[in-house]
Amino acid sequence: MKDLNIISDQTATMPDQPYQARHFIDGKIIDSADGRTSDRISPSHGVLASQAALGTAKETEAAISAARRAFDDGRWSQLSGKDRATVLNKVADLIEANEERLAVLETLESGKPISQSRGECGGAADLWRYAASLARTSHGESHNALGNDILGVVVKEPIGVVSIITPWNFPFWILSQKLPFALAAGCTCVVKPSEVTPSTTAMLAEMLVEAGLPAGVCNIVLGYGDPVGSLMTSHADVDMVSFTGSTAVGKAITKTSGDTLKKVALELGGKNPQVIFPDANLEDAADAVTFGVYFNVGQCCNSSSRIIVHEDIADDFVARVVELSRKVAFGNPMHTDTQVGAIVTADHREKIDNYVATAKDAGAEVCLGGGPLSVPGLGDQFYQPTVVCGVTPDMAIAREEVFGPVLSVLTFRTLDEAISLANDAEYGLSAGIWSENVHTCLEFGRRVQAGTVWTNTWMDGFPEMTFGGVKQSGQGREIGSYGYDEFLEVKSLVMRIGRTREPWVRDS
Ligand code: NAD
């Protein structure tokens, strides 16, 4: 532990007071009717970061009925794309103006480094602007070759009221992958952030009001999966659920939403492999593997938590990754130079540690780390950079989402074997290939089961590039034009030109 790069002091300014996060229902920022709140203690600093109103069925019902009324009377869905885009662009400006305020709360509640919170919150403005551009440019299709007397037009219409439920690992980013796209499409929304990270979503309410979003178009209810989340997924007045979170909760949502046959879009977990061939640029590959496993302390659906390295280079490659891991700055997330912060909760840190201990018991070798990390002045809610070698495909650490700074190393000899190891998982979110041979890269890209495949890079993302998973990583897509289309229904308009229709009933 001595030879790790640990930062204990801080550069960012702590807020004077805990943030008071409240619901946003029918245009009003309000407390719960029963006055109950929940406290979020910062995992890194142990201080009270926020107090959030704790929603009940009463607030959830009120939010859903406000969204339903707002959709049905057309106050938003019947505006032009241009007018909707104007509001979304104003929200983007306000997000940028509030970047530091948002980032500090994101860091205190989640434990992630302030530089990443700034990138996540400020950078989210681009998602709002991209969604605004789709509000003006998306269109349906026309069919002008169905016969001289027929014109067919397929129009896109907003799907209706959308429940948006988000996790704690990228609270503001994931919110911005969903909400502006739903709003751009003309939908109205009820949003629930994770109970662990409610504040930045609650702060957005102030910006929506200032940007001129009509009351009731976006409603935010703070609270737990039960009762708030479950009512948002079962209520008859909700037309669609857009959920990001664990596969277990995603599966539960398909059941609760089934009675009313809502559309359900799910962004779930991943066990994402990077495959490294001997002809790759190994310096770049080692850096990308290090980034892929430690970014957001590995609490990332896209974490490259397993690598599949060619046997001939495995020892050298692991040695490079271990050397780089020692240089990564772990520690106080309120310091600008910190790259890896705290684990979100004590229970989660335990879970990560259990995966490593179980792998060790099963014969894997821990080449680096493998235990909690104590940061001077902040305590031990951190985890060491950890590399586990000699992992076999049957071990839990090779198959399940560890969601921590823990890399599992597997090896291969042939492309077929690499692809079969990569596909040997219940998940299928993302995958990566490192090779200078274009044929190897193309074949891998075609045969690997994943929603996104990175070639000689890792985790590059763009609002234009749609995102989502196959197998148990989810259903539906987010961002890009495909993500936008999730919030739309299509309707076929078939129109006869002139009185050419042959009567069906004949005179006898
Ligand atoms: P989680 O499933 O525990 O919670 C996610 C959200 O669902 C929270 O807001 C929670 O309150 C709510 N919830 C809990 N039970 C519910 C229920 N019965 N009905 C409705 N809502 C309910 O997930 P988490 O621990 O917050 O996040 C981590 C998980 O999210 C990981 O599995 C990760 O891979 C996944 N994730 C996926 C993506 C992606 O894009 N694929 C992105 C980020 C995170």
Coordinates of C-alpha atoms and ligand atoms in Angstrom, one line a residue:
M1 CA 0.0 0.0 0.0
K2 CA 3.0 2.3 0.6
D3 CA 3.9 2.5 -3.0
L4 CA 0.5 3.7 -4.2
N5 CA -0.2 7.3 -5.2
I6 CA -2.5 8.6 -2.5
I7 CA -3.8 12.2 -2.2
S8 CA -5.2 13.2 1.2
D9 CA -5.6 17.0 1.0
Q10 CA -8.2 18.9 -1.1
T11 CA -8.5 21.9 -3.4
A12 CA -12.3 22.3 -4.0
T13 CA -14.4 24.3 -1.5
M14 CA -16.9 22.5 0.7
P15 CA -20.4 23.9 0.8
D16 CA -21.4 25.8 4.1
Q17 CA -24.6 23.8 4.6
P18 CA -25.9 20.4 3.5
Y19 CA -28.1 20.7 0.4
Q20 CA -31.8 20.5 1.0
A21 CA -33.2 18.4 -1.9
R22 CA -37.0 18.6 -2.4
H23 CA -39.5 17.2 -4.8
F24 CA -40.6 19.1 -8.0
I25 CA -44.3 18.4 -8.7
D26 CA -46.6 20.3 -11.1
G27 CA -44.1 23.2 -11.3
K28 CA -43.6 23.5 -7.5
I29 CA -40.6 22.6 -5.4
I30 CA -42.0 21.0 -2.3
D31 CA -41.4 18.9 0.8
S32 CA -43.1 15.6 1.5
A33 CA -46.6 15.9 3.0
D34 CA -45.4 14.1 6.1
G35 CA -42.2 16.1 6.3
R36 CA -39.9 13.1 6.3
T37 CA -36.4 13.4 4.9
S38 CA -33.4 11.1 4.5
D39 CA -29.7 12.1 5.1
R40 CA -26.9 11.4 2.8
I41 CA -23.5 11.2 4.5
S42 CA -20.6 11.7 2.2
P43 CA -18.7 8.4 1.8
S44 CA -15.4 10.2 1.4
H45 CA -15.7 12.9 4.1
G46 CA -18.2 11.5 6.6
V47 CA -20.1 14.8 6.6
L48 CA -23.8 15.4 6.0
A49 CA -23.9 16.2 2.3
S50 CA -27.6 16.5 1.8
Q51 CA -31.1 16.0 3.3
A52 CA -33.7 14.9 0.8
A53 CA -37.5 14.8 1.1
L54 CA -38.6 11.2 1.3
G55 CA -41.4 10.5 -1.2
T56 CA -44.4 8.4 -0.5
A57 CA -47.2 7.0 -2.7
K58 CA -48.9 10.4 -2.2
E59 CA -46.2 12.4 -3.9
T60 CA -45.7 9.8 -6.6
E61 CA -49.4 9.8 -7.5
A62 CA -49.4 13.6 -7.6
A63 CA -46.4 13.6 -9.9
I64 CA -47.8 11.0 -12.2
S65 CA -51.2 12.8 -12.5
A66 CA -49.4 16.2 -13.1
A67 CA -47.4 14.6 -15.9
R68 CA -50.6 12.9 -17.3
R69 CA -52.5 16.2 -17.4
A70 CA -49.6 18.1 -18.9
F71 CA -49.3 15.5 -21.7
D72 CA -53.0 15.2 -22.4
D73 CA -53.6 19.0 -22.7
G74 CA -50.8 19.3 -25.2
R75 CA -49.0 22.2 -23.4
W76 CA -45.7 20.6 -24.4
S77 CA -46.4 17.8 -26.9
Q78 CA -48.1 20.3 -29.2
L79 CA -45.4 22.9 -29.2
S80 CA -43.2 23.1 -32.3
G81 CA -39.8 21.3 -32.2
K82 CA -38.3 24.7 -32.4
D83 CA -40.0 25.9 -29.2
R84 CA -39.1 22.7 -27.4
A85 CA -35.5 23.1 -28.5
T86 CA -35.4 26.7 -27.3
V87 CA -36.2 25.5 -23.7
L88 CA -33.7 22.6 -23.8
N89 CA -30.9 24.8 -25.1
K90 CA -31.6 27.3 -22.2
V91 CA -31.4 24.4 -19.7
A92 CA -28.0 23.5 -21.3
D93 CA -26.8 27.0 -20.7
L94 CA -28.0 26.9 -17.1
I95 CA -26.3 23.5 -16.5
E96 CA -23.0 25.0 -17.6
A97 CA -23.5 28.1 -15.4
N98 CA -24.1 25.8 -12.4
E99 CA -21.4 23.3 -13.1
E100 CA -19.4 23.8 -9.9
R101 CA -22.4 23.7 -7.6
L102 CA -23.6 20.5 -9.3
A103 CA -20.1 18.9 -9.3
V104 CA -19.5 19.5 -5.6
L105 CA -22.7 17.8 -4.6
E106 CA -22.1 15.0 -7.1
T107 CA -18.7 14.4 -5.5
L108 CA -19.9 14.6 -1.9
E109 CA -22.8 12.2 -2.4
S110 CA -21.1 9.7 -4.7
G111 CA -17.4 9.9 -3.7
K112 CA -16.2 10.4 -7.2
P113 CA -13.3 12.9 -8.0
I114 CA -14.3 16.5 -8.5
S115 CA -12.6 16.7 -11.9
Q116 CA -14.9 13.8 -13.1
S117 CA -18.0 15.4 -11.5
R118 CA -17.2 18.7 -13.4
G119 CA -16.8 16.7 -16.6
E120 CA -20.0 14.8 -16.0
C121 CA -22.2 17.7 -14.9
G122 CA -20.8 20.4 -17.2
G123 CA -20.4 17.9 -20.1
A124 CA -24.1 16.9 -19.8
A125 CA -25.0 20.2 -21.4
D126 CA -23.9 18.7 -24.7
L127 CA -26.5 15.9 -24.3
W128 CA -29.3 18.6 -23.8
R129 CA -28.1 20.5 -26.9
Y130 CA -27.9 17.3 -29.0
A131 CA -31.4 16.3 -27.9
A132 CA -32.6 19.9 -28.8
S133 CA -31.2 19.4 -32.3
L134 CA -33.3 16.2 -32.7
A135 CA -36.5 18.0 -31.7
R136 CA -36.1 20.0 -34.9
T137 CA -34.7 17.5 -37.3
S138 CA -36.3 14.1 -36.6
H139 CA -39.1 13.1 -39.0
G140 CA -41.1 10.2 -40.2
E141 CA -41.3 8.8 -43.7
S142 CA -43.6 9.2 -46.8
H143 CA -44.7 6.5 -49.3
N144 CA -45.5 7.9 -52.7
A145 CA -45.4 4.7 -54.7
L146 CA -48.4 2.9 -53.3
G147 CA -50.5 3.6 -56.4
N148 CA -51.6 6.8 -58.0
D149 CA -54.5 7.3 -55.6
I150 CA -52.8 6.6 -52.3
L151 CA -50.4 8.6 -50.2
G152 CA -48.9 6.9 -47.1
V153 CA -47.2 8.9 -44.3
V154 CA -45.6 7.4 -41.2
V155 CA -45.5 10.0 -38.4
K156 CA -43.7 9.9 -35.1
E157 CA -45.6 10.9 -32.0
P158 CA -44.5 11.3 -28.4
I159 CA -45.2 8.1 -26.5
G160 CA -46.8 9.9 -23.5
V161 CA -45.9 9.9 -19.8
V162 CA -42.4 8.4 -19.2
S163 CA -41.1 7.3 -15.8
I164 CA -37.3 7.8 -15.6
I165 CA -35.4 5.9 -12.8
T166 CA -31.7 6.4 -12.4
P167 CA -28.8 4.9 -10.4
W168 CA -26.1 6.5 -8.1
N169 CA -23.0 6.0 -10.2
F170 CA -23.4 8.7 -12.8
P171 CA -26.5 10.5 -11.5
F172 CA -26.5 13.7 -13.6
W173 CA -25.0 12.1 -16.8
I174 CA -27.6 9.3 -16.9
L175 CA -30.4 11.7 -16.1
S176 CA -29.2 13.7 -19.1
Q177 CA -29.0 10.6 -21.4
K178 CA -32.8 10.2 -20.8
L179 CA -34.7 13.4 -19.8
P180 CA -33.8 15.8 -22.6
F181 CA -34.5 13.1 -25.2
A182 CA -37.9 12.4 -23.8
L183 CA -38.7 16.1 -23.6
A184 CA -37.4 16.7 -27.1
A185 CA -39.8 14.0 -28.3
G186 CA -42.7 15.8 -26.6
C187 CA -43.2 13.4 -23.7
T188 CA -43.9 14.5 -20.1
C189 CA -41.9 12.8 -17.3
V190 CA -41.7 11.7 -13.7
V191 CA -38.1 11.3 -12.6
K192 CA -36.7 9.4 -9.6
P193 CA -32.9 9.6 -8.8
S194 CA -31.2 7.1 -6.6
E195 CA -31.9 7.7 -2.9
V196 CA -28.1 7.8 -2.4
T197 CA -27.5 10.7 -4.9
P198 CA -30.7 12.8 -5.0
S199 CA -29.2 16.3 -5.0
T200 CA -28.1 17.1 -8.6
T201 CA -31.4 15.9 -10.0
A202 CA -33.2 18.0 -7.5
M203 CA -31.0 21.0 -8.4
L204 CA -32.1 20.6 -12.1
A205 CA -35.7 21.5 -11.1
E206 CA -34.6 25.1 -10.5
M207 CA -33.0 25.2 -14.0
L208 CA -36.1 23.8 -15.6
V209 CA -38.2 26.5 -14.1
E210 CA -35.8 29.2 -15.1
A211 CA -35.6 27.9 -18.6
G212 CA -39.4 28.1 -19.0
L213 CA -40.4 24.5 -19.0
P214 CA -44.2 24.5 -18.5
A215 CA -45.4 23.2 -15.1
G216 CA -46.1 19.5 -14.9
V217 CA -44.0 18.6 -17.9
C218 CA -41.1 17.3 -15.7
N219 CA -41.8 16.1 -12.2
I220 CA -39.2 14.8 -9.8
V221 CA -39.9 12.6 -6.8
L222 CA -37.1 11.7 -4.4
G223 CA -37.2 8.5 -2.4
Y224 CA -36.7 4.7 -2.5
G225 CA -37.4 2.0 -5.0
D226 CA -40.3 1.1 -2.9
P227 CA -42.8 2.8 -2.8
V228 CA -41.7 5.6 -5.3
G229 CA -40.0 3.5 -8.0
S230 CA -42.4 0.6 -8.0
L231 CA -45.5 2.9 -8.3
M232 CA -43.7 4.7 -11.2
T233 CA -43.4 1.4 -13.0
S234 CA -46.9 -0.1 -12.3
H235 CA -49.2 2.9 -12.6
A236 CA -51.7 2.8 -15.4
D237 CA -51.2 6.5 -16.3
V238 CA -47.5 5.9 -17.2
D239 CA -46.9 4.8 -20.8
M240 CA -43.2 4.0 -20.7
V241 CA -40.4 3.3 -18.2
S242 CA -36.8 4.2 -18.9
F243 CA -34.6 2.6 -16.3
T244 CA -30.9 2.4 -15.6
G245 CA -29.6 0.3 -12.8
S246 CA -29.0 -3.3 -11.7
T247 CA -30.2 -6.3 -13.8
A248 CA -32.1 -7.6 -10.7
V249 CA -34.2 -4.4 -10.4
G250 CA -34.5 -4.3 -14.3
K251 CA -36.1 -7.8 -14.2
A252 CA -38.5 -6.8 -11.4
I253 CA -39.6 -3.8 -13.4
T254 CA -40.5 -5.9 -16.5
K255 CA -42.9 -7.7 -14.1
T256 CA -44.5 -4.7 -12.4
S257 CA -44.9 -2.9 -15.8
G258 CA -46.3 -6.0 -17.5
D259 CA -49.9 -5.7 -16.2
T260 CA -50.3 -2.5 -18.2
L261 CA -48.0 -3.5 -21.1
K262 CA -45.9 -0.4 -20.9
K263 CA -42.9 0.0 -23.1
V264 CA -39.8 -0.7 -21.0
A265 CA -36.2 0.5 -21.9
L266 CA -33.5 -1.0 -19.6
E267 CA -29.8 -0.1 -19.3
L268 CA -28.4 -2.7 -16.9
G269 CA -25.1 -4.2 -15.8
G270 CA -22.0 -5.4 -17.7
K271 CA -19.0 -7.7 -17.5
N272 CA -17.0 -6.0 -20.3
P273 CA -14.0 -7.7 -21.7
Q274 CA -11.0 -6.1 -23.5
V275 CA -9.1 -8.5 -25.7
I276 CA -5.4 -7.8 -26.2
F277 CA -3.4 -9.3 -29.1
P278 CA 0.4 -9.4 -29.2
D279 CA 0.5 -7.1 -32.2
A280 CA -1.4 -4.3 -30.4
N281 CA 0.2 -1.0 -29.3
L282 CA 0.7 -2.4 -25.8
E283 CA 1.5 1.0 -24.2
D284 CA -1.9 2.4 -25.3
A285 CA -3.7 -0.8 -24.4
A286 CA -2.2 -0.9 -20.9
D287 CA -3.2 2.7 -20.3
A288 CA -6.8 2.1 -21.6
V289 CA -7.1 -1.1 -19.4
T290 CA -6.0 1.0 -16.4
F291 CA -8.5 3.7 -17.2
G292 CA -11.2 1.2 -17.9
V293 CA -11.0 -0.6 -14.6
Y294 CA -10.4 2.4 -12.2
F295 CA -12.6 5.1 -13.7
N296 CA -15.3 5.9 -11.2
V297 CA -13.6 3.3 -8.8
G298 CA -14.8 0.6 -11.2
Q299 CA -18.4 1.5 -10.2
C300 CA -19.3 1.8 -13.9
C301 CA -21.5 -0.2 -16.1
N302 CA -18.8 0.1 -18.8
S303 CA -16.0 -1.0 -16.4
S304 CA -13.6 -3.2 -18.3
S305 CA -13.5 -5.5 -15.3
R306 CA -12.0 -8.4 -17.2
I307 CA -9.2 -8.5 -19.8
I308 CA -8.5 -11.5 -22.0
V309 CA -4.7 -11.3 -22.9
H310 CA -2.8 -13.4 -25.4
E311 CA -0.7 -16.0 -23.4
D312 CA 2.6 -14.9 -25.1
I313 CA 2.3 -11.4 -23.6
A314 CA 0.2 -11.9 -20.5
D315 CA 3.0 -11.6 -17.9
D316 CA 4.6 -8.5 -19.4
F317 CA 1.2 -6.9 -20.0
V318 CA 0.0 -7.5 -16.4
A319 CA 3.3 -6.1 -15.2
R320 CA 2.7 -2.9 -17.2
V321 CA -0.8 -2.5 -15.8
V322 CA 0.4 -3.1 -12.2
E323 CA 3.1 -0.4 -12.7
L324 CA 0.5 2.1 -14.1
S325 CA -2.0 1.2 -11.3
R326 CA 0.6 2.4 -8.7
K327 CA 0.7 5.8 -10.4
V328 CA -3.1 6.4 -10.5
A329 CA -4.0 9.1 -7.9
F330 CA -6.4 7.5 -5.4
G331 CA -7.8 9.5 -2.5
N332 CA -9.6 12.7 -1.5
P333 CA -12.2 13.3 -4.3
M334 CA -12.3 17.0 -3.5
H335 CA -8.7 17.4 -4.9
T336 CA -8.5 18.3 -8.6
D337 CA -5.7 15.8 -9.2
T338 CA -7.4 12.8 -7.7
Q339 CA -8.4 10.2 -10.3
V340 CA -10.1 7.6 -8.1
G341 CA -12.3 8.4 -5.1
A342 CA -14.4 6.6 -2.5
I343 CA -16.6 3.5 -2.6
V344 CA -20.3 4.6 -2.5
T345 CA -21.3 2.7 0.7
A346 CA -19.6 0.5 3.3
D347 CA -21.8 -2.5 2.3
H348 CA -20.6 -2.1 -1.3
R349 CA -17.0 -2.0 -0.2
E350 CA -17.6 -5.3 1.7
K351 CA -19.1 -6.9 -1.4
I352 CA -16.1 -5.9 -3.5
D353 CA -13.7 -7.4 -0.9
N354 CA -15.7 -10.7 -0.8
Y355 CA -15.3 -11.1 -4.6
V356 CA -11.5 -10.8 -4.2
A357 CA -11.3 -13.1 -1.2
T358 CA -13.5 -15.8 -2.9
A359 CA -11.3 -15.7 -6.0
K360 CA -8.2 -16.0 -3.9
D361 CA -9.7 -19.0 -2.1
A362 CA -10.5 -20.6 -5.5
G363 CA -6.8 -20.3 -6.5
A364 CA -6.5 -16.9 -8.2
E365 CA -3.4 -14.8 -7.5
V366 CA -3.8 -11.2 -6.3
C367 CA -1.0 -9.4 -8.1
L368 CA -1.8 -6.0 -6.6
G369 CA -4.0 -4.6 -3.9
G370 CA -6.9 -6.7 -2.6
G371 CA -8.2 -4.8 0.4
P372 CA -9.7 -1.5 1.7
L373 CA -7.5 1.6 1.4
S374 CA -7.2 4.1 4.2
V375 CA -6.7 7.8 3.2
P376 CA -5.1 9.9 5.9
G377 CA -7.7 12.2 7.4
L378 CA -10.6 10.6 5.5
G379 CA -10.8 7.0 6.8
D380 CA -11.1 3.7 5.0
Q381 CA -14.1 4.0 2.7
F382 CA -11.8 3.4 -0.2
Y383 CA -10.5 0.3 -2.0
Q384 CA -6.9 -0.4 -3.3
P385 CA -6.3 -0.7 -7.0
T386 CA -6.5 -4.5 -7.4
V387 CA -5.3 -6.9 -10.1
V388 CA -6.3 -10.5 -9.9
C389 CA -4.4 -13.0 -12.2
G390 CA -5.0 -16.7 -12.9
V391 CA -8.7 -16.1 -13.1
T392 CA -10.7 -19.0 -14.7
P393 CA -14.0 -18.4 -16.6
D394 CA -16.0 -20.3 -13.9
M395 CA -15.0 -17.9 -11.0
A396 CA -17.6 -15.4 -9.8
I397 CA -15.0 -12.6 -10.3
A398 CA -14.9 -13.5 -14.0
R399 CA -18.7 -13.6 -14.5
E400 CA -20.4 -11.2 -12.1
E401 CA -20.3 -7.4 -11.9
V402 CA -17.8 -6.6 -9.1
F403 CA -18.4 -2.8 -9.4
G404 CA -15.1 -2.0 -7.8
P405 CA -11.4 -1.2 -8.8
V406 CA -10.7 -4.8 -9.5
L407 CA -9.3 -6.2 -12.7
S408 CA -9.6 -10.0 -13.6
V409 CA -7.0 -11.4 -16.0
L410 CA -7.8 -14.3 -18.3
T411 CA -5.7 -15.6 -21.2
F412 CA -6.2 -17.0 -24.7
R413 CA -4.3 -18.5 -27.6
T414 CA -6.6 -18.0 -30.7
L415 CA -9.1 -15.5 -31.9
D416 CA -11.9 -18.1 -31.7
E417 CA -11.0 -18.8 -28.1
A418 CA -10.9 -15.0 -27.3
I419 CA -14.3 -14.5 -28.8
S420 CA -15.8 -17.4 -27.0
L421 CA -14.4 -16.2 -23.7
A422 CA -15.6 -12.7 -24.4
N423 CA -19.1 -14.1 -25.1
D424 CA -19.1 -16.4 -22.1
A425 CA -21.2 -14.0 -19.9
E426 CA -24.8 -13.3 -19.2
Y427 CA -24.1 -9.7 -19.9
G428 CA -23.4 -8.0 -23.3
L429 CA -22.9 -4.3 -22.7
S430 CA -19.6 -3.4 -24.3
A431 CA -16.3 -5.0 -25.4
G432 CA -12.9 -4.0 -26.7
I433 CA -10.3 -5.3 -29.1
W434 CA -6.6 -4.3 -29.3
S435 CA -4.7 -5.3 -32.4
E436 CA -3.0 -3.6 -35.4
N437 CA -4.6 -6.2 -37.7
V438 CA -7.7 -4.9 -39.3
H439 CA -9.1 -8.3 -40.1
T440 CA -8.8 -9.4 -36.4
C441 CA -10.6 -6.3 -35.3
L442 CA -13.4 -6.6 -37.8
E443 CA -14.0 -10.2 -37.1
F444 CA -14.1 -9.6 -33.4
G445 CA -16.4 -6.6 -33.9
R446 CA -18.8 -8.8 -35.9
R447 CA -18.9 -11.8 -33.6
V448 CA -18.7 -10.3 -30.1
Q449 CA -22.1 -10.1 -28.3
A450 CA -22.2 -6.5 -27.1
G451 CA -24.1 -3.2 -27.7
T452 CA -20.8 -1.2 -28.2
V453 CA -17.5 -2.5 -29.5
W454 CA -14.4 -0.3 -29.1
T455 CA -11.4 -0.9 -31.4
N456 CA -8.0 0.3 -30.1
T457 CA -9.7 2.6 -27.6
W458 CA -12.0 2.3 -24.6
M459 CA -15.1 4.2 -23.4
D460 CA -15.1 6.9 -26.0
G461 CA -18.7 8.1 -26.2
F462 CA -20.6 10.7 -28.2
P463 CA -24.3 11.8 -28.0
E464 CA -24.6 10.7 -31.7
M465 CA -23.5 7.1 -30.9
T466 CA -26.3 5.1 -29.5
F467 CA -25.7 3.1 -26.4
G468 CA -27.3 0.0 -24.8
G469 CA -26.8 -3.7 -24.2
V470 CA -27.7 -7.2 -25.4
K471 CA -28.5 -10.3 -23.4
Q472 CA -29.0 -9.4 -19.7
S473 CA -27.4 -5.9 -20.1
G474 CA -30.7 -4.5 -21.2
Q475 CA -33.2 -3.8 -23.9
G476 CA -33.7 -0.7 -26.0
R477 CA -31.2 2.0 -26.7
E478 CA -30.2 5.4 -25.3
I479 CA -28.9 8.6 -26.9
G480 CA -28.2 9.0 -30.6
S481 CA -31.2 9.0 -33.0
Y482 CA -32.1 5.4 -31.9
G483 CA -32.3 6.5 -28.3
Y484 CA -34.5 9.4 -29.2
D485 CA -36.8 7.1 -31.2
E486 CA -37.5 5.0 -28.0
F487 CA -39.6 7.9 -26.8
L488 CA -41.7 8.0 -29.9
E489 CA -44.6 5.9 -31.3
V490 CA -45.1 5.6 -35.0
K491 CA -48.4 5.9 -36.7
S492 CA -49.3 5.1 -40.3
L493 CA -51.6 7.5 -42.1
V494 CA -53.0 6.0 -45.3
M495 CA -54.8 8.5 -47.5
R496 CA -56.8 8.1 -50.6
I497 CA -56.6 10.8 -53.2
G498 CA -59.9 11.2 -55.1
R499 CA -63.0 9.0 -55.0
T500 CA -61.3 5.9 -56.4
R501 CA -62.3 3.4 -53.7
E502 CA -64.2 0.4 -55.0
P503 CA -67.3 -0.2 -52.8
W504 CA -67.0 -3.5 -50.8
V505 CA -70.8 -4.0 -50.6
R506 CA -72.3 -4.6 -54.1
D507 CA -75.9 -3.9 -55.1
S508 CA -77.6 -7.3 -55.5
Ligands
NAD1 P1 -30.2 -0.3 -8.5 O1 -30.9 -1.2 -9.5 O2 -30.1 -0.7 -7.1 O3 -31.1 1.1 -8.4 C1 -31.3 1.9 -9.5 C2 -32.5 2.7 -9.3 O4 -33.7 1.9 -9.2 C3 -32.5 3.6 -8.0 O5 -33.1 4.8 -8.2 C4 -33.4 2.7 -7.1 O6 -34.0 3.5 -6.0 C5 -34.4 2.2 -8.0 N1 -35.1 1.0 -7.6 C6 -34.8 0.1 -6.7 N2 -35.7 -0.9 -6.6 C7 -36.7 -0.5 -7.4 C8 -38.0 -1.1 -7.8 N3 -38.4 -2.3 -7.3 N4 -38.7 -0.5 -8.7 C9 -38.3 0.7 -9.3 N5 -37.2 1.3 -9.0 C10 -36.4 0.7 -8.1 O7 -28.9 0.1 -9.1 P2 -27.7 1.0 -8.5 O8 -27.0 0.2 -7.4 O9 -28.2 2.4 -8.2 O10 -26.7 1.2 -9.8 C11 -25.8 0.3 -10.1 C12 -26.2 -0.6 -11.3 O11 -26.6 0.2 -12.4 C13 -25.1 -1.5 -11.8 O12 -25.7 -2.8 -12.0 C14 -24.7 -0.9 -13.1 O13 -24.1 -1.7 -14.0 C15 -26.0 -0.3 -13.6 N6 -25.8 0.7 -14.5 C16 -26.0 0.5 -15.9 C17 -25.8 1.5 -16.8 C18 -26.0 1.2 -18.3 O14 -26.1 2.2 -19.1 N7 -26.2 0.0 -18.8 C19 -25.3 2.7 -16.4 C20 -25.0 2.9 -15.1 C21 -25.3 1.9 -14.1

